[in-house]
Coordinates of C-alpha atoms in Angstrom, one line a residue:
M1 CA 91.6 115.2 141.3
A2 CA 92.9 117.2 138.1
T3 CA 94.7 115.1 135.6
T4 CA 97.3 115.6 133.3
Q5 CA 96.7 115.6 129.6
V6 CA 99.6 114.2 127.7
D7 CA 100.4 114.9 124.6
P8 CA 99.0 112.4 122.4
A9 CA 102.5 113.0 120.4
L10 CA 104.6 111.7 123.2
R11 CA 102.1 109.0 123.6
D12 CA 103.6 107.2 120.2
C13 CA 106.6 108.4 119.5
D14 CA 109.3 106.8 121.7
P15 CA 112.5 108.8 122.5
P16 CA 115.2 107.3 120.4
T17 CA 117.1 104.3 122.8
G18 CA 120.0 106.0 124.3
G19 CA 119.0 109.1 123.7
K20 CA 120.4 109.2 120.1
L21 CA 118.7 110.7 117.5
S22 CA 118.4 110.0 113.6
R23 CA 117.2 111.4 110.7
E24 CA 115.1 107.9 109.6
R25 CA 113.4 108.1 113.8
M26 CA 112.8 111.9 113.3
L27 CA 110.7 111.4 110.1
A28 CA 108.4 107.9 111.6
C29 CA 107.7 110.1 114.4
A30 CA 106.6 113.9 112.2
L31 CA 104.6 110.6 110.2
E32 CA 103.1 109.2 113.3
I33 CA 102.1 112.6 114.2
I34 CA 100.5 114.0 110.4
D35 CA 98.7 110.8 110.3
R36 CA 97.0 111.0 113.7
E37 CA 96.7 114.9 113.5
G38 CA 97.4 116.3 109.8
I39 CA 100.3 118.4 108.6
E40 CA 99.0 121.5 110.2
K41 CA 99.8 120.5 113.9
L42 CA 103.7 119.2 113.0
S43 CA 105.7 121.4 114.6
M44 CA 109.4 121.6 114.8
R45 CA 108.9 122.0 118.7
R46 CA 106.9 119.1 119.0
L47 CA 108.2 116.5 117.2
A48 CA 111.2 117.6 119.7
R49 CA 109.0 117.2 122.7
A50 CA 108.0 113.6 121.2
L51 CA 111.4 112.6 120.6
G52 CA 112.3 113.7 124.2
H53 CA 115.1 116.2 122.2
D54 CA 115.9 119.4 122.5
P55 CA 114.4 121.7 119.2
M56 CA 118.1 122.6 117.9
S57 CA 118.8 119.1 117.9
L58 CA 116.2 118.4 115.5
Y59 CA 117.8 120.9 112.4
R60 CA 120.7 118.8 112.4
Y61 CA 118.5 117.1 110.0
A62 CA 115.5 119.3 108.4
P63 CA 117.1 123.4 108.9
N64 CA 113.3 123.6 108.5
K65 CA 109.7 122.9 108.7
A66 CA 109.6 122.7 104.7
A67 CA 112.4 120.0 104.8
L68 CA 111.6 118.3 107.1
L69 CA 107.7 117.4 105.0
D70 CA 109.9 117.2 101.9
G71 CA 111.8 114.2 104.1
V72 CA 108.2 113.2 105.0
A73 CA 107.1 112.7 101.2
E74 CA 110.6 110.6 101.0
T75 CA 110.0 108.6 104.1
V76 CA 105.8 107.3 102.4
L77 CA 107.3 107.1 98.8
N78 CA 110.0 104.3 99.7
E79 CA 106.9 102.6 100.2
L80 CA 106.3 102.6 96.7
T81 CA 107.9 100.0 95.2
V82 CA 108.3 100.1 91.3
D83 CA 110.0 97.2 89.3
P84 CA 111.8 98.1 86.3
T85 CA 112.9 94.5 84.8
D86 CA 109.4 93.5 84.5
P87 CA 108.6 92.5 81.2
D88 CA 105.3 93.1 81.4
W89 CA 105.2 96.9 81.4
V90 CA 100.9 96.6 81.7
A91 CA 100.7 94.8 84.5
Q92 CA 103.8 96.7 86.2
L93 CA 102.0 99.9 86.2
R94 CA 98.8 98.0 87.4
A95 CA 100.3 97.0 90.3
V96 CA 101.9 100.3 90.7
A97 CA 99.1 101.9 90.6
R98 CA 97.2 99.9 93.2
R99 CA 100.2 100.5 95.8
Y100 CA 100.2 104.0 95.3
R101 CA 96.2 103.6 96.7
R102 CA 97.2 101.6 99.5
I103 CA 99.6 104.3 100.6
A104 CA 97.2 107.3 100.1
L105 CA 94.4 105.4 101.9
R106 CA 97.0 104.4 105.1
H107 CA 98.7 108.3 105.2
P108 CA 95.3 110.5 104.1
H109 CA 97.1 113.4 106.0
V110 CA 100.5 113.0 103.5
V111 CA 98.3 112.9 100.1
P112 CA 98.9 116.7 99.7
L113 CA 103.0 116.6 100.4
L114 CA 102.3 114.0 97.5
V115 CA 99.9 115.8 95.5
T116 CA 100.5 119.1 95.6
R117 CA 103.2 120.5 97.1
P118 CA 105.5 119.1 94.2
L119 CA 103.6 121.1 91.9
A120 CA 105.8 124.6 94.0
T121 CA 109.2 123.0 93.3
P122 CA 110.9 122.7 90.4
L123 CA 112.2 119.0 89.3
A124 CA 115.5 119.1 89.8
L125 CA 115.1 120.8 93.3
R126 CA 112.6 118.5 94.8
P127 CA 114.1 115.6 97.4
R128 CA 116.1 112.7 95.3
G129 CA 114.0 110.1 97.4
T130 CA 110.4 111.4 95.5
L131 CA 112.1 111.4 92.3
R132 CA 113.0 107.5 92.4
P133 CA 109.7 106.0 91.4
L134 CA 109.5 108.5 88.5
E135 CA 113.3 107.1 87.3
A136 CA 112.1 103.5 88.1
V137 CA 108.9 104.1 85.7
L138 CA 111.3 105.4 83.2
A139 CA 113.0 102.9 83.2
L140 CA 110.3 100.0 83.0
L141 CA 109.1 101.8 80.3
T142 CA 112.3 102.2 78.2
R143 CA 112.7 99.0 79.1
A144 CA 109.5 98.5 77.4
G145 CA 110.6 99.6 74.2
F146 CA 109.4 102.9 74.3
S147 CA 111.4 106.1 74.4
G148 CA 112.0 108.7 77.0
A149 CA 109.8 111.1 75.9
D150 CA 107.5 109.2 75.0
A151 CA 108.1 107.2 79.0
L152 CA 107.5 110.4 80.7
H153 CA 104.3 111.3 78.4
I154 CA 103.0 107.6 80.2
Y155 CA 104.1 108.4 83.4
R156 CA 102.6 111.8 83.7
A157 CA 99.4 110.3 82.3
L158 CA 99.3 107.5 84.9
F159 CA 100.0 110.1 87.8
G160 CA 97.6 112.3 86.3
L161 CA 94.6 110.3 87.2
L162 CA 96.3 108.7 90.3
H163 CA 96.8 111.8 91.8
G164 CA 93.3 113.1 90.5
H165 CA 91.5 109.4 92.1
V166 CA 92.9 109.9 95.6
L167 CA 91.7 113.3 95.6
N168 CA 88.6 112.6 94.6
E169 CA 89.0 109.0 97.1
L170 CA 89.7 110.5 100.0
Q171 CA 87.1 113.4 99.7
E172 CA 83.9 113.0 102.3
L173 CA 80.9 112.7 100.0
V174 CA 78.1 111.9 102.5
D175 CA 76.5 115.3 103.7
N176 CA 73.8 113.8 105.8
P177 CA 74.3 110.3 107.2
E178 CA 71.9 109.7 109.3
E179 CA 69.7 109.6 106.1
T180 CA 68.1 107.0 104.5
D181 CA 67.4 108.1 101.1
D182 CA 71.1 108.4 99.0
L183 CA 69.0 112.2 97.0
L184 CA 69.6 113.2 100.8
R185 CA 72.5 111.9 102.4
L186 CA 74.8 113.2 99.7
G187 CA 73.0 116.5 99.9
L188 CA 72.1 116.6 96.2
H189 CA 68.5 117.4 96.8
R190 CA 69.6 121.1 97.3
L191 CA 70.3 121.1 93.5
P192 CA 68.0 122.3 91.3
I193 CA 66.1 119.1 89.7
G194 CA 66.1 121.5 86.5
E195 CA 69.7 122.4 86.2
F196 CA 71.3 119.2 87.4
P197 CA 68.8 116.5 86.4
L198 CA 71.8 113.9 85.9
L199 CA 73.8 114.7 88.8
R200 CA 70.6 114.2 90.8
S201 CA 69.9 110.7 88.7
L202 CA 73.5 108.8 89.4
A203 CA 72.0 109.4 93.7
S204 CA 72.5 106.1 94.1
A205 CA 76.5 105.6 91.8
L206 CA 77.4 108.0 93.6
A207 CA 76.3 106.3 97.2
T208 CA 78.0 103.2 96.4
Y209 CA 81.5 105.0 95.4
D210 CA 84.1 101.8 95.0
G211 CA 87.5 103.3 95.5
A212 CA 89.2 100.1 94.6
A213 CA 87.2 99.4 91.4
E214 CA 87.0 102.9 89.9
L215 CA 90.6 103.3 90.1
E216 CA 90.4 100.0 87.7
R217 CA 88.3 101.3 85.6
G218 CA 90.4 104.3 84.8
L219 CA 93.3 102.3 84.0
D220 CA 91.8 99.8 82.0
I221 CA 90.6 103.5 80.3
L222 CA 94.4 104.5 80.1
L223 CA 96.3 101.4 80.0
T224 CA 94.4 99.6 77.2
G225 CA 94.7 102.7 75.4
L226 CA 98.3 103.4 75.4
A227 CA 98.6 99.4 74.8
T228 CA 97.1 99.7 71.5
T229 CA 97.4 103.4 70.8
P230 CA 100.8 104.7 69.3
I231 CA 101.6 107.9 71.3
Q232 CA 102.0 110.7 69.3
L233 CA 103.7 113.8 71.0
A234 CA 103.0 117.1 69.7

């Protein structure tokens, strides 16, 4: 007897109770699909089927897929809490960085929405929910005595570090997982030793990459420098 293949989206996105649809439930279901299968598998039709609604009903809450993806980014960034009243701004920024990394690891397929998609959108046109961490960090730093311009400079430096870090951490480093030798596992043996002697020599360090520890090292360099050196903007 032939078995019917069930759309995985239908397994995890329960239809709204009482047949009602809300923006929050729609975005939560879209996030579930992206987390499981990636952004490219999400469509308005697929999402409507998962929610048990006609596709046209979704356009009340998102006029197109781009708006839907912006809503998903807002949903994820709602998880990033910032306490602008913390008197220890260095500790708070370190905590924010750790939270951001945890969010990225929970939602790796959403990272492009957080890191690269905003670059194509003017600041004032981005979803307001994606700007709240920026506003909170600016409030934290101006309360600590920084000027608004310096606070923005620090925010850019911090999130530049975070974006680069999460993109690096989420990359697949292992080329041949069945190999036991680090040089072979990472595929670095393909690099000419005459041209890349240092990179090849770091095979063991690359193979034992610890994302949490690497982030802490980056934060140590950045935050220690910011706390001890006056910022001078050009």
